[in-house]
Coordinates of C-alpha atoms in Angstrom, one line a residue:
M15 CA -2.8 -13.6 27.5
I16 CA -3.5 -10.4 25.7
D17 CA -0.5 -8.8 24.1
P18 CA 0.3 -5.6 26.1
A19 CA 1.1 -3.8 22.8
C20 CA -2.6 -4.1 21.8
K21 CA -3.9 -0.8 23.2
E22 CA -7.0 1.2 22.3
H23 CA -7.6 4.9 21.8
T24 CA -9.9 7.0 19.8
L25 CA -8.9 9.1 16.8
S26 CA -10.6 12.4 16.2
T27 CA -11.0 14.5 13.1
S28 CA -9.2 17.3 14.8
D29 CA -6.0 15.4 14.3
H30 CA -6.4 15.6 10.6
A31 CA -6.6 18.7 8.5
F32 CA -8.2 17.2 5.3
N33 CA -11.9 17.0 6.0
P34 CA -14.0 18.8 3.2
P35 CA -17.7 19.5 3.6
L36 CA -18.7 16.7 1.3
V37 CA -17.1 14.1 3.6
D38 CA -18.8 15.8 6.6
Y39 CA -22.2 15.5 4.8
V40 CA -21.6 11.8 3.9
A41 CA -20.3 11.0 7.4
D42 CA -23.3 12.7 9.1
S43 CA -25.8 10.9 6.9
L44 CA -24.2 7.5 7.4
Y45 CA -23.6 7.9 11.2
Q46 CA -27.3 8.5 11.9
L47 CA -28.3 5.1 10.4
P48 CA -29.4 2.3 12.8
G49 CA -26.6 0.0 13.8
I50 CA -23.8 2.3 12.7
E51 CA -21.3 3.0 15.5
A52 CA -18.6 4.8 13.5
V53 CA -17.7 6.2 10.1
A54 CA -14.1 6.4 8.9
L55 CA -12.2 7.8 5.9
G56 CA -9.8 5.2 4.4
G57 CA -7.4 4.7 1.6
S58 CA -4.9 7.1 0.2
R59 CA -6.9 10.1 1.4
A60 CA -6.7 9.0 5.0
Q61 CA -2.9 8.6 4.6
G62 CA -2.3 11.8 2.7
T63 CA -0.9 10.1 -0.3
H64 CA -3.9 10.8 -2.6
H65 CA -4.0 12.6 -5.9
A66 CA -6.9 14.5 -7.5
E67 CA -8.4 11.4 -9.0
S68 CA -8.0 9.2 -5.9
D69 CA -11.1 7.3 -4.7
W70 CA -13.1 8.5 -1.7
D71 CA -13.2 5.4 0.6
I72 CA -15.7 5.6 3.4
A73 CA -16.1 2.7 5.9
V74 CA -19.2 2.2 8.1
Y75 CA -18.5 0.2 11.3
Y76 CA -21.5 -1.6 12.7
R77 CA -22.8 -4.1 15.2
D78 CA -25.8 -6.3 15.1
D79 CA -28.8 -4.6 13.4
F80 CA -27.3 -2.7 10.5
D81 CA -29.2 -3.1 7.3
P82 CA -27.7 -2.0 4.0
Q83 CA -31.2 -1.0 2.9
S84 CA -30.9 2.0 5.2
I85 CA -28.1 3.3 2.9
R86 CA -30.2 2.8 -0.2
N87 CA -33.0 4.8 1.5
L88 CA -30.7 7.8 1.6
G89 CA -31.5 8.1 -2.1
W90 CA -27.9 8.4 -3.4
P91 CA -27.5 6.9 -6.9
G92 CA -25.5 3.7 -7.1
R93 CA -25.4 0.1 -6.0
I94 CA -25.0 -1.3 -2.5
S95 CA -24.5 -5.0 -1.8
E96 CA -26.0 -7.1 0.9
L97 CA -23.9 -8.0 4.0
G98 CA -21.6 -10.9 3.2
A99 CA -21.8 -10.4 -0.6
W100 CA -18.1 -9.9 -1.1
S101 CA -16.3 -12.1 1.4
P102 CA -16.4 -12.9 5.1
I103 CA -13.7 -10.3 5.8
F104 CA -14.5 -7.6 3.2
N105 CA -18.2 -8.3 3.6
G106 CA -19.8 -5.8 1.3
G107 CA -20.3 -2.2 0.2
G108 CA -20.8 -0.4 -3.0
K109 CA -20.3 2.7 -5.1
L110 CA -22.5 5.7 -4.7
T111 CA -22.7 9.2 -6.2
V112 CA -23.2 12.1 -3.8
D113 CA -23.4 15.6 -5.2
G114 CA -21.6 14.4 -8.3
Q115 CA -18.8 12.8 -6.4
T116 CA -18.2 9.0 -6.5
I117 CA -18.0 7.5 -3.0
D118 CA -16.9 3.9 -2.3
V119 CA -18.7 2.6 0.8
H120 CA -17.3 -0.4 2.7
Y121 CA -19.0 -2.4 5.5
R122 CA -16.9 -3.3 8.6
D123 CA -18.3 -5.7 11.3
L124 CA -17.0 -4.7 14.7
H125 CA -17.8 -8.1 16.2
L126 CA -15.6 -9.7 13.6
I127 CA -12.9 -7.2 14.2
D128 CA -12.9 -7.9 17.9
R129 CA -12.4 -11.6 17.2
I130 CA -9.7 -11.0 14.6
H131 CA -7.9 -8.8 17.2
E132 CA -8.1 -11.5 19.8
D133 CA -6.6 -14.0 17.3
A134 CA -3.9 -11.6 16.2
C135 CA -2.8 -11.1 19.8
R136 CA -2.2 -14.9 19.9
G137 CA -0.4 -14.8 16.6
E138 CA -3.3 -16.3 14.7
Y139 CA -5.0 -15.1 11.5
S140 CA -6.9 -16.4 8.5
V141 CA -6.2 -15.8 4.8
E142 CA -9.1 -15.9 2.2
R143 CA -9.2 -15.7 -1.5
L144 CA -10.5 -12.4 -2.9
L145 CA -10.6 -11.2 -6.5
F146 CA -7.8 -9.0 -7.5
H147 CA -5.6 -10.0 -4.5
Q148 CA -2.7 -12.3 -5.5
A149 CA -1.6 -13.3 -2.0
G150 CA -5.1 -13.5 -0.6
L151 CA -6.6 -11.4 2.1
P152 CA -5.2 -11.7 5.7
S153 CA -7.8 -11.2 8.3
Y154 CA -5.7 -8.7 10.2
I155 CA -6.1 -6.3 7.3
L156 CA -9.1 -5.0 9.2
L157 CA -6.8 -4.1 12.1
A158 CA -4.5 -2.4 9.6
E159 CA -7.3 -0.2 8.4
L160 CA -8.0 0.9 12.0
G161 CA -4.3 1.8 12.2
I162 CA -4.4 4.3 9.3
N163 CA -8.1 5.3 8.8
V164 CA -9.4 8.7 9.9
T165 CA -12.4 8.3 12.3
L166 CA -14.9 10.9 11.1
R167 CA -17.8 10.0 13.5
G168 CA -18.1 7.9 16.6
S169 CA -15.0 6.2 18.1
L170 CA -12.9 3.2 17.0
P171 CA -10.1 1.2 18.5
H172 CA -6.6 1.7 17.2
W173 CA -4.1 -1.1 18.0
E174 CA -0.4 -1.4 17.8
Y175 CA 0.9 -4.3 15.7
P176 CA 0.5 -7.4 17.9
Q177 CA 3.8 -8.8 19.0
M178 CA 2.8 -12.4 18.6
L179 CA 1.7 -11.7 15.1
R180 CA 5.1 -10.2 14.4
R181 CA 6.7 -13.3 15.7
R182 CA 4.6 -15.9 14.0
A183 CA 3.3 -14.5 10.7
P184 CA 6.6 -13.8 8.9
G185 CA 7.7 -17.5 8.9
V186 CA 4.4 -18.6 7.4
W187 CA 4.4 -15.9 4.7
R188 CA 8.1 -16.8 3.9
E189 CA 7.1 -20.5 3.7
W190 CA 4.4 -19.7 1.1
A191 CA 6.8 -17.5 -0.9
D192 CA 9.5 -20.2 -1.0
L193 CA 7.0 -22.9 -2.1
T194 CA 5.4 -20.6 -4.7
L195 CA 8.8 -19.6 -6.2
D196 CA 10.0 -23.2 -6.2
Y197 CA 7.0 -24.2 -8.3
A198 CA 7.5 -21.2 -10.6
Q199 CA 10.9 -22.5 -11.3
E200 CA 10.3 -26.2 -11.6
G201 CA 6.7 -26.2 -12.7
H202 CA 6.8 -23.5 -15.3
A203 CA 10.2 -21.8 -16.0
R204 CA 11.8 -25.1 -16.8
H205 CA 9.1 -25.7 -19.5
G206 CA 9.1 -22.3 -21.0
R207 CA 5.6 -21.4 -19.7
T208 CA 6.2 -17.6 -19.4
A209 CA 2.7 -16.5 -18.4
Q210 CA 2.4 -19.0 -15.5
C211 CA 6.0 -18.4 -14.4
A212 CA 5.4 -14.6 -14.3
G213 CA 2.2 -15.0 -12.4
L214 CA 3.8 -17.1 -9.7
L215 CA 6.8 -14.8 -9.4
S216 CA 4.5 -11.9 -8.7
E217 CA 2.5 -14.0 -6.3
G218 CA 5.6 -15.2 -4.5
A219 CA 6.8 -11.6 -4.2
C220 CA 3.6 -10.6 -2.5
Y221 CA 4.0 -13.4 0.0
A222 CA 7.6 -12.3 0.6
A223 CA 6.4 -8.7 1.1
H224 CA 3.8 -9.7 3.7
A225 CA 6.6 -11.6 5.5
I226 CA 8.8 -8.5 5.5
L227 CA 6.1 -6.1 6.7
A228 CA 4.8 -8.5 9.3
H229 CA 8.4 -8.8 10.7
R230 CA 8.7 -5.0 10.8
G231 CA 5.3 -4.6 12.4
E232 CA 4.1 -2.4 9.6
W233 CA 0.4 -2.3 8.6
V234 CA -0.6 -2.7 5.0
T235 CA -4.2 -2.4 3.8
N236 CA -4.1 -3.7 0.3
E237 CA -1.7 -5.0 -2.4
K238 CA -1.4 -1.7 -4.4
Q239 CA 1.6 -0.5 -2.3
L240 CA 2.6 -3.9 -0.9
L241 CA 5.8 -4.4 -2.9
T242 CA 6.7 -0.7 -2.6
K243 CA 6.4 -0.7 1.2
A244 CA 8.5 -3.9 1.4
G245 CA 11.2 -2.6 -0.9
L246 CA 10.4 -5.1 -3.6
R247 CA 9.5 -2.8 -6.5
W248 CA 12.5 -4.2 -8.4
V249 CA 10.4 -7.3 -9.1
D250 CA 8.7 -5.3 -11.8
E251 CA 12.0 -5.4 -13.7
V252 CA 12.3 -9.1 -13.3
V253 CA 8.8 -9.8 -14.7
A254 CA 9.2 -7.2 -17.5
G255 CA 12.4 -8.9 -18.6
L256 CA 11.1 -12.4 -18.9
G257 CA 11.3 -14.0 -22.3
R258 CA 10.1 -17.4 -23.6
D259 CA 13.4 -19.3 -23.4
P260 CA 13.4 -21.9 -20.6
Q261 CA 17.0 -21.2 -19.7
G262 CA 16.4 -17.5 -19.4
L263 CA 13.3 -18.1 -17.3
M264 CA 15.2 -20.4 -15.1
R265 CA 18.0 -17.9 -14.6
A266 CA 15.5 -15.1 -13.8
T267 CA 13.6 -17.3 -11.3
V268 CA 16.8 -18.5 -9.6
D269 CA 18.2 -15.0 -9.4
M270 CA 14.9 -13.7 -7.9
R271 CA 14.8 -16.5 -5.3
E272 CA 18.4 -15.8 -4.2
R273 CA 17.8 -12.1 -4.0
L274 CA 14.7 -12.6 -1.9
A275 CA 16.5 -15.0 0.3
D276 CA 19.2 -12.5 1.0
L277 CA 16.6 -9.9 1.9
M278 CA 15.0 -12.3 4.3
V279 CA 18.3 -12.9 6.0
A280 CA 18.9 -9.2 6.2
E281 CA 15.5 -8.7 7.8
G282 CA 16.0 -11.6 10.2
I283 CA 13.1 -13.7 9.0
P284 CA 13.7 -17.4 9.7
A285 CA 14.2 -19.8 6.9
G286 CA 13.1 -23.4 6.5
R287 CA 10.0 -25.1 7.9
R288 CA 10.5 -24.2 11.6
N289 CA 9.4 -21.0 13.2
S290 CA 12.1 -19.5 15.4
D291 CA 9.4 -18.8 18.1
S292 CA 8.7 -22.5 18.7
E293 CA 9.3 -26.0 17.4
E294 CA 5.9 -26.1 15.7
S295 CA 5.9 -26.6 11.9
V296 CA 4.9 -23.4 10.2
G297 CA 3.9 -25.1 7.0
E298 CA 3.9 -28.4 5.1
G299 CA 2.6 -27.7 1.6
S300 CA -0.4 -25.5 2.1
R301 CA -1.0 -26.7 5.7
V302 CA -0.3 -24.2 8.5
Q303 CA -0.4 -25.3 12.1
V304 CA 1.1 -22.5 14.1
V305 CA -1.4 -20.1 12.4
R306 CA -4.3 -22.5 12.8
N307 CA -6.9 -20.3 11.2
V308 CA -5.1 -19.9 7.8
R309 CA -7.1 -21.2 4.9
A310 CA -4.5 -21.3 2.1
A311 CA -6.9 -22.5 -0.6
G312 CA -9.5 -20.0 0.3
V313 CA -12.3 -22.5 -0.3
I314 CA -14.3 -24.0 2.6
D315 CA -15.4 -27.5 1.8
C316 CA -18.8 -28.3 3.5
H317 CA -20.3 -31.7 2.7
R318 CA -22.8 -34.2 4.1
D319 CA -21.1 -36.4 6.6
G320 CA -21.8 -39.2 9.0
Q321 CA -23.1 -38.5 12.5
V322 CA -20.5 -36.8 14.8
P323 CA -22.1 -36.5 18.3
D324 CA -18.7 -36.3 20.0
D325 CA -17.6 -33.4 17.8
V326 CA -20.9 -31.6 18.5
T327 CA -20.2 -32.0 22.3
R328 CA -16.8 -30.5 21.8
L329 CA -18.0 -27.6 19.6
L330 CA -20.8 -26.7 21.9
A331 CA -18.4 -26.4 24.8
T332 CA -16.4 -23.7 22.9
V333 CA -19.4 -21.3 22.7
P334 CA -21.1 -21.4 26.1
E335 CA -22.7 -17.9 25.6
W336 CA -24.8 -19.5 22.8
F337 CA -25.1 -23.0 24.2
G338 CA -24.8 -22.8 28.0
I339 CA -27.8 -24.9 29.1
P340 CA -26.7 -28.5 29.8
E341 CA -30.1 -30.0 29.2
A342 CA -30.5 -28.3 25.8
N343 CA -26.9 -29.3 24.9
A344 CA -27.7 -32.9 25.8
E345 CA -30.7 -32.8 23.4
Y346 CA -28.5 -31.4 20.6
V347 CA -25.9 -34.2 21.2
A348 CA -28.7 -36.8 21.1
A349 CA -30.0 -35.3 17.8
A350 CA -26.5 -35.4 16.4
A351 CA -26.5 -39.2 16.7
T352 CA -29.4 -39.5 14.3
M353 CA -30.0 -36.4 12.2
E354 CA -28.7 -35.5 8.8
T355 CA -25.3 -34.0 9.4
W356 CA -23.2 -31.5 7.4
T357 CA -19.6 -30.7 8.4
V358 CA -16.6 -28.6 7.7
R359 CA -13.2 -30.1 8.6
D360 CA -9.8 -28.5 8.8
D361 CA -6.7 -29.7 7.0
T362 CA -6.1 -32.4 9.6
G363 CA -9.7 -33.8 9.3
R364 CA -10.8 -32.3 12.6
V365 CA -14.5 -31.1 12.6
V366 CA -14.7 -27.3 13.0
G367 CA -18.3 -26.8 12.1
V368 CA -21.5 -28.8 12.2
T369 CA -25.1 -28.2 10.9
L370 CA -27.9 -30.7 11.7
V371 CA -30.9 -30.8 9.4
D372 CA -34.4 -32.1 10.2
R373 CA -36.6 -33.0 7.2
H374 CA -40.1 -32.5 8.6
F375 CA -41.8 -33.1 5.2
P376 CA -40.5 -33.6 1.7
H377 CA -41.0 -29.8 1.0
V378 CA -39.8 -28.5 4.5
A379 CA -36.4 -28.8 6.1
E380 CA -35.3 -27.2 9.4
I381 CA -31.7 -26.2 10.3
H382 CA -31.9 -27.8 13.8
L383 CA -28.4 -26.7 14.9
T384 CA -25.4 -24.8 13.5
V385 CA -22.3 -24.6 15.7
V386 CA -18.8 -23.5 14.7
D387 CA -15.6 -23.8 16.8
R388 CA -15.0 -20.4 18.5
S389 CA -11.5 -20.2 17.1
R390 CA -12.9 -20.3 13.5
H391 CA -15.6 -17.6 14.0
G392 CA -15.5 -15.0 11.3
T393 CA -13.8 -17.3 8.7
G394 CA -16.9 -18.1 6.6
I395 CA -17.6 -21.6 7.9
G396 CA -21.2 -20.8 9.0
T397 CA -21.9 -19.2 5.6
A398 CA -20.4 -22.2 3.8
M399 CA -22.6 -24.7 5.7
L400 CA -25.8 -22.6 5.2
R401 CA -25.1 -22.3 1.5
A402 CA -24.4 -26.1 1.1
V403 CA -27.5 -27.0 3.0
E404 CA -29.7 -24.6 1.0
S405 CA -28.2 -25.8 -2.3
D406 CA -28.9 -29.4 -1.4
A407 CA -32.4 -28.5 -0.2
R408 CA -33.2 -26.9 -3.5
A409 CA -31.9 -29.9 -5.4
T410 CA -34.0 -32.3 -3.4
G411 CA -37.3 -30.4 -3.8
V412 CA -37.5 -28.5 -0.5
R413 CA -39.5 -25.4 -0.9
L414 CA -39.2 -23.9 2.7
L415 CA -36.2 -23.7 4.9
E416 CA -36.8 -23.1 8.6
V417 CA -34.6 -22.2 11.6
K418 CA -35.5 -21.5 15.2
T419 CA -33.4 -19.1 17.4
L420 CA -33.8 -16.9 20.5
G421 CA -36.3 -14.1 19.9
A422 CA -35.5 -10.4 20.1
S423 CA -37.8 -9.9 23.2
H424 CA -35.0 -11.6 25.2
S425 CA -32.0 -9.2 25.0
D426 CA -28.8 -11.1 24.0
A427 CA -26.0 -9.6 21.9
G428 CA -24.9 -13.1 20.6
Y429 CA -28.3 -14.1 19.4
A430 CA -28.8 -10.6 17.9
R431 CA -25.9 -11.5 15.7
T432 CA -27.4 -14.9 15.0
R433 CA -30.7 -13.3 13.8
H434 CA -28.8 -10.8 11.7
F435 CA -26.8 -13.7 10.1
Y436 CA -30.0 -15.4 9.0
R437 CA -31.7 -12.2 7.9
K438 CA -28.9 -11.3 5.6
F439 CA -29.3 -14.7 3.8
G440 CA -33.0 -14.1 3.2
F441 CA -34.7 -15.7 6.3
L442 CA -37.8 -13.8 7.4
P443 CA -39.2 -13.7 11.0
L444 CA -42.4 -15.7 11.1
E445 CA -43.5 -15.9 14.7
E446 CA -42.1 -15.6 18.2
T447 CA -43.5 -18.4 20.4
D448 CA -43.1 -19.8 23.9
L449 CA -42.1 -23.2 22.6
W450 CA -39.0 -23.1 24.8
G451 CA -40.7 -21.5 27.8
D452 CA -41.3 -17.9 28.8
A453 CA -37.6 -17.2 29.7
S454 CA -36.4 -18.3 26.2
P455 CA -38.7 -16.9 23.5
C456 CA -38.4 -19.0 20.3
L457 CA -38.3 -17.1 17.0
I458 CA -39.2 -19.1 14.0
M459 CA -37.6 -17.8 10.8
V460 CA -38.3 -19.1 7.3
K461 CA -36.9 -18.8 3.8
P462 CA -39.0 -19.7 0.7
L463 CA -36.8 -21.6 -1.8
D464 CA -39.2 -21.2 -4.8

């Protein structure tokens, strides 16, 4: 059931006084590009907390056929990444100079945001590793941005903090804080390893801050103000006062743990390994069950596996809009019993993604099927499988990688995203054929590996 607190409305620039001509020019230029549905001002300037040297953060929200090359074609000096170059959540952007002003551009995928919102309303989210982020990047940060950004062109949803996320996320974040601080104490402080101890104290404080803000239902968009918003700025003093003496490190670590525990009690955030919302375990080591999309390690392990036809049957059933023809599904399941198989499994060993590979010739390999459990869409599993298959293909002398998908002459939003996915990884449309019949045009896409 969708959380009634998750509502939608459109922000307008008339609600915000700060909108100089340069931003109008940039917003107009970006909004007219193919695939762009909205342009928003983000960061401190959207919140009114900026100073003269603050960055100008501009987000472009797109669906389907957006191509970063269209931004390059505007002729502004700078560098723009391909889609997916940064991470599955923060999936790209760059730094440009417009009329002498530096502008940071960020890509935001509205299809991904829709899925993240649906997950959040069930109390589910993912966390991925990202450079410069100590606690990792929670997927719902994209919803937080919508909560504070100023929409300059187009319209965007603006959701309240989902109640199920408020109920479930704090216990998980607190669990991670407790485990991290425990290791800071026993793994490093006790042995006088100041650098590692300080790093884990800071990381644990970030987890604790996420717990506090999630419990309050307060959006946060990055870690710059994370500790400040949560009232944990005092951690600076703890870290600054660390010495090299093991006893001193132990005292500082224990004091910090006790102080954070008192704050958690004051906030009403549950302790221990049980979430107050249910009897499900919220964490055992790095495993999270209540929030089943969390990837604590941030690394998706895709490897060649044995045949898993039963898992293919299950996964196909989760995405009927892509795989809704029983006869075709039966053929995929039959192929899964014999073809080269690559899988991604969750922490429990359950298969959540499968790619089947057909080796036509020593120098040609076809991606026969890729399917990912719907609940894991947008978490980077498809990307991990494609990269693993391509890496293996290169290592084994394959010179051409092929994939077949539904052609653009048959209008389908889901398969438009599929084509876009392969294009951003370098696949080129080769030919649209009637291999699957007139009603299902088959687009052959290829990627040279030389």
